[in-house]
C-alpha cells in the first residue's frame, strides 16, 4: 500500500481476538505514510482508543450515541478518553474481562489520571484467552490491568509474583507491570474493599441503635455468600478473617465446596438458598452475576427470605440499585451497593497504577455522579 504513493492509507480489518491487534499497533508505529487503522467488531475497540499512542492518523467514533461494535462513541472520545492528550509516552491501563461493556472503569480512571496529571489511558479490553493476552501484550507500554469476570482466577497463573493475600484467595483483580523489571505482579483489592464497606454499614446501623463495638461487627455472624468465583473468593476469605461463619451457595456445588473447605466454612446446594434462614440477623453477600444488566429483573433470593438478614450486600453495580437491594431495603435490611465496593477497590487500583495517592474525594464524586 505504501508503494502506491498515497498521501494517507486506510486499513480496515476484522479481528477474532484482541491479540490480533498487536501487529496493527506495530504497523502504526513503523509505517512511513500516515495510516488509519480500523479493526471492526467488539474485540477491535482498542484499535481506535490506542491508535493515537502508536501514531494513527485519525480515529473513528459513532454518532448520535448509537452503539457500534468496535467503535467508541464520539461523546466518549471527547469527554472520557480525550485522545488529544495521548502521546507515545502514555501508559496503557485497562479492564481485562468478558463481558466488558458494563464497565464504569474508563469514566473513573481517565478523569482521575488527568486530575493527577498522570500520563495514562484506561480502556476496556474484551479478552477471551487471558494467557494469550498477557503473552501478546508484554511490552512496558501496557503498564497495568484491572481483571474482571471470568479471568480473576486464571490470571493468577499469568503473574510472575502474587501478593500473599491474593495468593491465599486464589484470585487477582489488579495486575501491575513492575517498571524496573517488567514482571507482572498480582494483587486483590476486592477483599478489603467489600468487607470494609459491609463493616462500615453495620457499624453505622449499630451506632443508630446505640450499640458500640470494638471488634468487627461481622464476627460470629452467619455470612451467606452467593457465588464462588473471583469476587466470591475475596468475600469468603475476608469474612473468615473477621471471624464470621461462612456459608456458600453456588450453582456449581463442587466450586462452592472447594471454597468452603478453604475458609473452614460450609457449602450448601443452590436450591436450598431460598429456604435457608436458621437465625435472624445474618449477612447476605451476592458475588454472582445474578441481577446484572441486562438481567436486572432477577434476584438470587426471594423477597420473603430476605427478612432473615440484617444486611444485604450486592457486588453487582450495574444497575446501581439492583432488585436484590430494593427488596432487601423494603423488608428492613441495611443494604450496601456494589458501587461502594467498586469505589474502594478502584482507589486501591489507582494507587497501584500510579505508585502514588488516589484523589479519593474526586473519584468518589465522579462515580456517584455517573452511576
GROMACS .gro file of C-alpha atoms in nm:
model
  371
    1UNK     CA    1   0.000   0.000   0.000
    2UNK     CA    2   0.289   0.237   0.077
    3UNK     CA    3   0.429   0.172  -0.271
    4UNK     CA    4   0.120   0.324  -0.435
    5UNK     CA    5   0.239   0.672  -0.338
    6UNK     CA    6  -0.080   0.754  -0.145
    7UNK     CA    7  -0.076   1.052   0.090
    8UNK     CA    8  -0.280   0.866   0.354
    9UNK     CA    9  -0.368   0.498   0.381
   10UNK     CA   10  -0.665   0.332   0.548
   11UNK     CA   11  -0.657  -0.026   0.665
   12UNK     CA   12  -0.984  -0.186   0.776
   13UNK     CA   13  -0.974  -0.539   0.913
   14UNK     CA   14  -1.189  -0.779   1.113
   15UNK     CA   15  -1.034  -0.943   1.420
   16UNK     CA   16  -1.134  -1.260   1.603
   17UNK     CA   17  -0.936  -1.177   1.915
   18UNK     CA   18  -0.795  -0.868   2.085
   19UNK     CA   19  -0.449  -1.020   2.041
   20UNK     CA   20  -0.489  -0.985   1.661
   21UNK     CA   21  -0.441  -0.610   1.711
   22UNK     CA   22  -0.075  -0.636   1.818
   23UNK     CA   23   0.059  -0.635   1.457
   24UNK     CA   24  -0.176  -0.344   1.378
   25UNK     CA   25  -0.013  -0.134   1.651
   26UNK     CA   26   0.328  -0.243   1.517
   27UNK     CA   27   0.227  -0.121   1.169
   28UNK     CA   28   0.108   0.213   1.303
   29UNK     CA   29   0.444   0.262   1.475
   30UNK     CA   30   0.660   0.180   1.174
   31UNK     CA   31   0.453   0.291   0.874
   32UNK     CA   32   0.624   0.563   0.668
   33UNK     CA   33   0.295   0.703   0.537
   34UNK     CA   34   0.011   0.835   0.757
   35UNK     CA   35  -0.205   0.532   0.838
   36UNK     CA   36  -0.563   0.495   0.957
   37UNK     CA   37  -0.620   0.151   1.109
   38UNK     CA   38  -0.969   0.035   1.196
   39UNK     CA   39  -1.044  -0.309   1.341
   40UNK     CA   40  -1.417  -0.376   1.325
   41UNK     CA   41  -1.609  -0.574   1.585
   42UNK     CA   42  -1.625  -0.553   1.964
   43UNK     CA   43  -1.277  -0.707   2.003
   44UNK     CA   44  -1.130  -0.429   1.789
   45UNK     CA   45  -1.233  -0.135   2.009
   46UNK     CA   46  -0.884  -0.056   2.137
   47UNK     CA   47  -0.763  -0.006   1.778
   48UNK     CA   48  -0.938   0.334   1.797
   49UNK     CA   49  -0.870   0.418   2.161
   50UNK     CA   50  -0.497   0.340   2.143
   51UNK     CA   51  -0.441   0.441   1.780
   52UNK     CA   52  -0.307   0.791   1.865
   53UNK     CA   53  -0.044   0.648   2.102
   54UNK     CA   54   0.104   0.437   1.827
   55UNK     CA   55   0.088   0.710   1.561
   56UNK     CA   56  -0.252   0.653   1.399
   57UNK     CA   57  -0.353   0.934   1.163
   58UNK     CA   58  -0.711   0.959   1.289
   59UNK     CA   59  -0.974   0.754   1.472
   60UNK     CA   60  -1.343   0.691   1.423
   61UNK     CA   61  -1.632   0.735   1.662
   62UNK     CA   62  -2.002   0.661   1.628
   63UNK     CA   63  -2.254   0.945   1.611
   64UNK     CA   64  -2.575   1.005   1.800
   65UNK     CA   65  -2.487   0.786   2.094
   66UNK     CA   66  -2.550   0.473   1.887
   67UNK     CA   67  -2.352   0.166   1.990
   68UNK     CA   68  -2.146   0.023   1.704
   69UNK     CA   69  -1.928  -0.282   1.785
   70UNK     CA   70  -1.564  -0.176   1.781
   71UNK     CA   71  -1.638   0.197   1.766
   72UNK     CA   72  -1.636   0.426   2.069
   73UNK     CA   73  -1.899   0.699   2.068
   74UNK     CA   74  -1.783   1.046   1.973
   75UNK     CA   75  -1.908   1.166   2.311
   76UNK     CA   76  -1.683   0.919   2.495
   77UNK     CA   77  -1.385   1.009   2.276
   78UNK     CA   78  -1.426   1.377   2.361
   79UNK     CA   79  -1.535   1.356   2.725
   80UNK     CA   80  -1.395   1.032   2.870
   81UNK     CA   81  -1.083   0.941   2.673
   82UNK     CA   82  -0.981   1.288   2.543
   83UNK     CA   83  -0.742   1.132   2.290
   84UNK     CA   84  -0.587   1.471   2.212
   85UNK     CA   85  -0.381   1.425   2.530
   86UNK     CA   86  -0.244   1.083   2.426
   87UNK     CA   87   0.118   1.063   2.309
   88UNK     CA   88   0.388   0.795   2.261
   89UNK     CA   89   0.478   0.812   2.633
   90UNK     CA   90   0.122   0.745   2.755
   91UNK     CA   91   0.097   0.435   2.973
   92UNK     CA   92  -0.185   0.191   2.892
   93UNK     CA   93  -0.416   0.051   3.158
   94UNK     CA   94  -0.739  -0.139   3.110
   95UNK     CA   95  -1.003  -0.384   3.221
   96UNK     CA   96  -0.933  -0.741   3.110
   97UNK     CA   97  -1.277  -0.902   3.113
   98UNK     CA   98  -1.552  -1.075   2.916
   99UNK     CA   99  -1.804  -0.916   2.901
  100UNK     CA  100  -1.657  -0.570   2.929
  101UNK     CA  101  -1.932  -0.336   2.807
  102UNK     CA  102  -2.076  -0.283   3.157
  103UNK     CA  103  -1.752  -0.141   3.296
  104UNK     CA  104  -1.751   0.204   3.452
  105UNK     CA  105  -1.372   0.194   3.490
  106UNK     CA  106  -1.299   0.427   3.197
  107UNK     CA  107  -1.526   0.705   3.330
  108UNK     CA  108  -1.342   0.687   3.662
  109UNK     CA  109  -0.975   0.624   3.588
  110UNK     CA  110  -0.933   0.851   3.284
  111UNK     CA  111  -1.055   1.171   3.455
  112UNK     CA  112  -0.853   1.073   3.765
  113UNK     CA  113  -0.538   1.038   3.552
  114UNK     CA  114  -0.593   1.388   3.416
  115UNK     CA  115  -0.678   1.524   3.761
  116UNK     CA  116  -0.345   1.397   3.897
  117UNK     CA  117  -0.158   1.484   3.574
  118UNK     CA  118  -0.057   1.123   3.524
  119UNK     CA  119   0.007   1.034   3.160
  120UNK     CA  120  -0.216   0.729   3.129
  121UNK     CA  121  -0.523   0.596   2.950
  122UNK     CA  122  -0.766   0.331   3.076
  123UNK     CA  123  -0.957   0.124   2.818
  124UNK     CA  124  -1.196  -0.174   2.811
  125UNK     CA  125  -1.025  -0.490   2.681
  126UNK     CA  126  -1.255  -0.771   2.570
  127UNK     CA  127  -1.035  -1.075   2.633
  128UNK     CA  128  -1.121  -1.437   2.555
  129UNK     CA  129  -0.789  -1.610   2.639
  130UNK     CA  130  -0.617  -1.434   2.930
  131UNK     CA  131  -0.289  -1.626   2.898
  132UNK     CA  132  -0.259  -1.542   2.530
  133UNK     CA  133  -0.340  -1.178   2.607
  134UNK     CA  134  -0.055  -1.137   2.855
  135UNK     CA  135   0.185  -1.327   2.628
  136UNK     CA  136   0.100  -1.093   2.340
  137UNK     CA  137   0.095  -0.757   2.519
  138UNK     CA  138   0.421  -0.796   2.709
  139UNK     CA  139   0.573  -0.452   2.649
  140UNK     CA  140   0.620  -0.184   2.911
  141UNK     CA  141   0.358   0.036   2.738
  142UNK     CA  142   0.094  -0.196   2.885
  143UNK     CA  143   0.153  -0.094   3.245
  144UNK     CA  144  -0.142  -0.222   3.449
  145UNK     CA  145  -0.473  -0.404   3.438
  146UNK     CA  146  -0.797  -0.447   3.624
  147UNK     CA  147  -0.911  -0.808   3.598
  148UNK     CA  148  -1.280  -0.894   3.575
  149UNK     CA  149  -1.513  -1.187   3.510
  150UNK     CA  150  -1.418  -1.465   3.426
  151UNK     CA  151  -1.041  -1.408   3.447
  152UNK     CA  152  -0.973  -1.332   3.815
  153UNK     CA  153  -0.867  -1.686   3.899
  154UNK     CA  154  -0.689  -1.788   3.573
  155UNK     CA  155  -0.493  -1.459   3.579
  156UNK     CA  156  -0.308  -1.571   3.892
  157UNK     CA  157  -0.106  -1.811   3.676
  158UNK     CA  158  -0.015  -1.526   3.441
  159UNK     CA  159   0.164  -1.331   3.716
  160UNK     CA  160   0.535  -1.357   3.794
  161UNK     CA  161   0.460  -1.264   4.156
  162UNK     CA  162   0.137  -1.260   4.358
  163UNK     CA  163   0.069  -1.063   4.676
  164UNK     CA  164   0.019  -1.302   4.972
  165UNK     CA  165  -0.347  -1.203   5.024
  166UNK     CA  166  -0.428  -1.255   4.657
  167UNK     CA  167  -0.240  -1.585   4.662
  168UNK     CA  168  -0.442  -1.713   4.958
  169UNK     CA  169  -0.767  -1.603   4.792
  170UNK     CA  170  -0.661  -1.757   4.461
  171UNK     CA  171  -0.781  -1.459   4.259
  172UNK     CA  172  -0.638  -1.127   4.143
  173UNK     CA  173  -0.832  -0.820   4.034
  174UNK     CA  174  -0.529  -0.599   3.970
  175UNK     CA  175  -0.205  -0.667   3.783
  176UNK     CA  176   0.084  -0.422   3.761
  177UNK     CA  177   0.381  -0.446   3.527
  178UNK     CA  178   0.669  -0.353   3.756
  179UNK     CA  179   0.872  -0.077   3.584
  180UNK     CA  180   1.216  -0.193   3.698
  181UNK     CA  181   1.200  -0.545   3.553
  182UNK     CA  182   0.872  -0.573   3.355
  183UNK     CA  183   0.742  -0.854   3.576
  184UNK     CA  184   0.367  -0.890   3.632
  185UNK     CA  185   0.263  -0.858   3.996
  186UNK     CA  186  -0.090  -0.959   4.101
  187UNK     CA  187  -0.299  -0.804   4.381
  188UNK     CA  188  -0.652  -0.831   4.517
  189UNK     CA  189  -0.820  -0.505   4.619
  190UNK     CA  190  -1.169  -0.666   4.614
  191UNK     CA  191  -1.135  -0.833   4.952
  192UNK     CA  192  -1.074  -0.537   5.181
  193UNK     CA  193  -1.299  -0.303   4.981
  194UNK     CA  194  -1.605  -0.531   5.010
  195UNK     CA  195  -1.556  -0.633   5.373
  196UNK     CA  196  -1.479  -0.279   5.495
  197UNK     CA  197  -1.791  -0.149   5.315
  198UNK     CA  198  -2.004  -0.412   5.492
  199UNK     CA  199  -1.841  -0.340   5.830
  200UNK     CA  200  -1.887   0.038   5.799
  201UNK     CA  201  -2.256  -0.006   5.714
  202UNK     CA  202  -2.311  -0.241   6.011
  203UNK     CA  203  -2.131  -0.004   6.248
  204UNK     CA  204  -2.347   0.282   6.127
  205UNK     CA  205  -2.660   0.073   6.186
  206UNK     CA  206  -2.541  -0.027   6.532
  207UNK     CA  207  -2.447   0.331   6.610
  208UNK     CA  208  -2.803   0.436   6.537
  209UNK     CA  209  -2.920   0.167   6.777
  210UNK     CA  210  -2.677   0.290   7.040
  211UNK     CA  211  -2.463  -0.024   7.034
  212UNK     CA  212  -2.086   0.026   7.040
  213UNK     CA  213  -1.847  -0.246   6.926
  214UNK     CA  214  -1.467  -0.262   6.929
  215UNK     CA  215  -1.444  -0.583   6.725
  216UNK     CA  216  -1.560  -0.647   6.371
  217UNK     CA  217  -1.940  -0.636   6.355
  218UNK     CA  218  -1.917  -0.943   6.129
  219UNK     CA  219  -1.754  -1.160   6.398
  220UNK     CA  220  -1.967  -1.458   6.496
  221UNK     CA  221  -2.240  -1.387   6.240
  222UNK     CA  222  -2.358  -1.623   5.968
  223UNK     CA  223  -2.225  -1.483   5.642
  224UNK     CA  224  -2.423  -1.623   5.349
  225UNK     CA  225  -2.230  -1.595   5.025
  226UNK     CA  226  -2.379  -1.645   4.678
  227UNK     CA  227  -2.113  -1.718   4.417
  228UNK     CA  228  -1.774  -1.886   4.433
  229UNK     CA  229  -1.586  -1.705   4.156
  230UNK     CA  230  -1.314  -1.444   4.197
  231UNK     CA  231  -1.528  -1.189   4.384
  232UNK     CA  232  -1.683  -1.467   4.591
  233UNK     CA  233  -1.341  -1.594   4.697
  234UNK     CA  234  -1.240  -1.244   4.806
  235UNK     CA  235  -1.555  -1.208   5.017
  236UNK     CA  236  -1.519  -1.556   5.168
  237UNK     CA  237  -1.161  -1.502   5.279
  238UNK     CA  238  -1.242  -1.152   5.404
  239UNK     CA  239  -1.539  -1.273   5.608
  240UNK     CA  240  -1.335  -1.560   5.751
  241UNK     CA  241  -1.057  -1.320   5.855
  242UNK     CA  242  -1.315  -1.122   6.056
  243UNK     CA  243  -1.446  -1.429   6.240
  244UNK     CA  244  -1.771  -1.485   6.050
  245UNK     CA  245  -1.930  -1.828   5.990
  246UNK     CA  246  -1.924  -1.857   5.611
  247UNK     CA  247  -2.199  -2.049   5.427
  248UNK     CA  248  -2.154  -2.070   5.047
  249UNK     CA  249  -2.414  -2.127   4.776
  250UNK     CA  250  -2.312  -2.164   4.412
  251UNK     CA  251  -2.479  -2.315   4.106
  252UNK     CA  252  -2.176  -2.542   4.076
  253UNK     CA  253  -2.175  -2.718   4.413
  254UNK     CA  254  -1.821  -2.853   4.372
  255UNK     CA  255  -1.685  -2.498   4.341
  256UNK     CA  256  -1.879  -2.396   4.650
  257UNK     CA  257  -1.745  -2.697   4.841
  258UNK     CA  258  -1.384  -2.627   4.742
  259UNK     CA  259  -1.412  -2.264   4.857
  260UNK     CA  260  -1.591  -2.361   5.178
  261UNK     CA  261  -1.311  -2.606   5.261
  262UNK     CA  262  -1.053  -2.332   5.201
  263UNK     CA  263  -1.218  -2.099   5.456
  264UNK     CA  264  -1.338  -2.363   5.704
  265UNK     CA  265  -1.694  -2.284   5.604
  266UNK     CA  266  -1.990  -2.483   5.477
  267UNK     CA  267  -2.127  -2.533   5.125
  268UNK     CA  268  -2.494  -2.597   5.054
  269UNK     CA  269  -2.675  -2.676   4.731
  270UNK     CA  270  -2.800  -2.369   4.547
  271UNK     CA  271  -3.166  -2.474   4.552
  272UNK     CA  272  -3.169  -2.455   4.935
  273UNK     CA  273  -3.081  -2.083   4.934
  274UNK     CA  274  -3.447  -1.976   4.917
  275UNK     CA  275  -3.535  -2.161   5.236
  276UNK     CA  276  -3.214  -2.107   5.434
  277UNK     CA  277  -3.280  -1.895   5.744
  278UNK     CA  278  -3.153  -2.074   6.056
  279UNK     CA  279  -3.143  -1.748   6.250
  280UNK     CA  280  -3.221  -1.377   6.227
  281UNK     CA  281  -2.959  -1.108   6.175
  282UNK     CA  282  -2.749  -1.286   5.912
  283UNK     CA  283  -2.542  -1.116   5.640
  284UNK     CA  284  -2.606  -1.189   5.272
  285UNK     CA  285  -2.346  -1.115   5.005
  286UNK     CA  286  -2.422  -1.168   4.637
  287UNK     CA  287  -2.098  -1.221   4.444
  288UNK     CA  288  -2.268  -1.382   4.142
  289UNK     CA  289  -2.375  -1.209   3.822
  290UNK     CA  290  -2.745  -1.263   3.905
  291UNK     CA  291  -2.920  -0.928   3.867
  292UNK     CA  292  -2.656  -0.767   3.645
  293UNK     CA  293  -2.772  -0.581   3.335
  294UNK     CA  294  -2.929  -0.686   3.105
  295UNK     CA  295  -3.091  -0.932   3.350
  296UNK     CA  296  -3.169  -0.669   3.612
  297UNK     CA  297  -3.514  -0.818   3.681
  298UNK     CA  298  -3.351  -1.118   3.852
  299UNK     CA  299  -3.254  -1.170   4.216
  300UNK     CA  300  -3.072  -1.463   4.381
  301UNK     CA  301  -3.303  -1.462   4.687
  302UNK     CA  302  -3.681  -1.410   4.702
  303UNK     CA  303  -3.807  -1.110   4.896
  304UNK     CA  304  -3.971  -1.317   5.170
  305UNK     CA  305  -3.642  -1.491   5.256
  306UNK     CA  306  -3.460  -1.157   5.292
  307UNK     CA  307  -3.633  -1.090   5.625
  308UNK     CA  308  -3.373  -1.311   5.797
  309UNK     CA  309  -3.088  -1.077   5.704
  310UNK     CA  310  -2.962  -0.774   5.893
  311UNK     CA  311  -2.751  -0.659   5.598
  312UNK     CA  312  -2.753  -0.739   5.227
  313UNK     CA  313  -2.457  -0.664   5.003
  314UNK     CA  314  -2.462  -0.694   4.623
  315UNK     CA  315  -2.134  -0.692   4.430
  316UNK     CA  316  -2.332  -0.616   4.113
  317UNK     CA  317  -2.316  -0.242   4.042
  318UNK     CA  318  -2.493  -0.221   3.706
  319UNK     CA  319  -2.764  -0.129   3.788
  320UNK     CA  320  -2.666   0.062   4.100
  321UNK     CA  321  -2.984  -0.031   4.285
  322UNK     CA  322  -3.042  -0.397   4.199
  323UNK     CA  323  -3.367  -0.582   4.255
  324UNK     CA  324  -3.199  -0.767   4.545
  325UNK     CA  325  -3.110  -0.440   4.718
  326UNK     CA  326  -3.452  -0.282   4.656
  327UNK     CA  327  -3.636  -0.577   4.805
  328UNK     CA  328  -3.392  -0.607   5.098
  329UNK     CA  329  -3.449  -0.242   5.186
  330UNK     CA  330  -3.825  -0.294   5.168
  331UNK     CA  331  -3.808  -0.565   5.435
  332UNK     CA  332  -3.588  -0.353   5.663
  333UNK     CA  333  -3.235  -0.477   5.594
  334UNK     CA  334  -2.936  -0.245   5.568
  335UNK     CA  335  -2.817  -0.251   5.207
  336UNK     CA  336  -2.469  -0.197   5.061
  337UNK     CA  337  -2.437  -0.138   4.690
  338UNK     CA  338  -2.162  -0.282   4.474
  339UNK     CA  339  -2.090   0.081   4.384
  340UNK     CA  340  -1.928   0.128   4.726
  341UNK     CA  341  -1.709  -0.178   4.674
  342UNK     CA  342  -1.629  -0.051   4.323
  343UNK     CA  343  -1.517   0.287   4.455
  344UNK     CA  344  -1.297   0.137   4.727
  345UNK     CA  345  -1.133  -0.125   4.505
  346UNK     CA  346  -1.078   0.135   4.232
  347UNK     CA  347  -0.900   0.363   4.479
  348UNK     CA  348  -0.671   0.074   4.567
  349UNK     CA  349  -0.611   0.002   4.200
  350UNK     CA  350  -0.538   0.365   4.118
  351UNK     CA  351  -0.272   0.379   4.389
  352UNK     CA  352  -0.110   0.069   4.241
  353UNK     CA  353  -0.138   0.206   3.886
  354UNK     CA  354   0.027   0.538   3.966
  355UNK     CA  355   0.254   0.440   4.253
  356UNK     CA  356   0.104   0.727   4.450
  357UNK     CA  357  -0.206   0.855   4.621
  358UNK     CA  358  -0.556   0.844   4.476
  359UNK     CA  359  -0.776   1.157   4.472
  360UNK     CA  360  -1.047   0.997   4.687
  361UNK     CA  361  -1.297   1.283   4.707
  362UNK     CA  362  -1.266   1.348   4.332
  363UNK     CA  363  -1.308   0.981   4.237
  364UNK     CA  364  -1.598   0.920   4.478
  365UNK     CA  365  -1.787   1.226   4.350
  366UNK     CA  366  -1.723   1.118   3.990
  367UNK     CA  367  -1.861   0.768   4.042
  368UNK     CA  368  -2.171   0.881   4.233
  369UNK     CA  369  -2.249   1.132   3.960
  370UNK     CA  370  -2.210   0.878   3.680
  371UNK     CA  371  -2.385   0.574   3.826
   0.00000   0.00000   0.00000
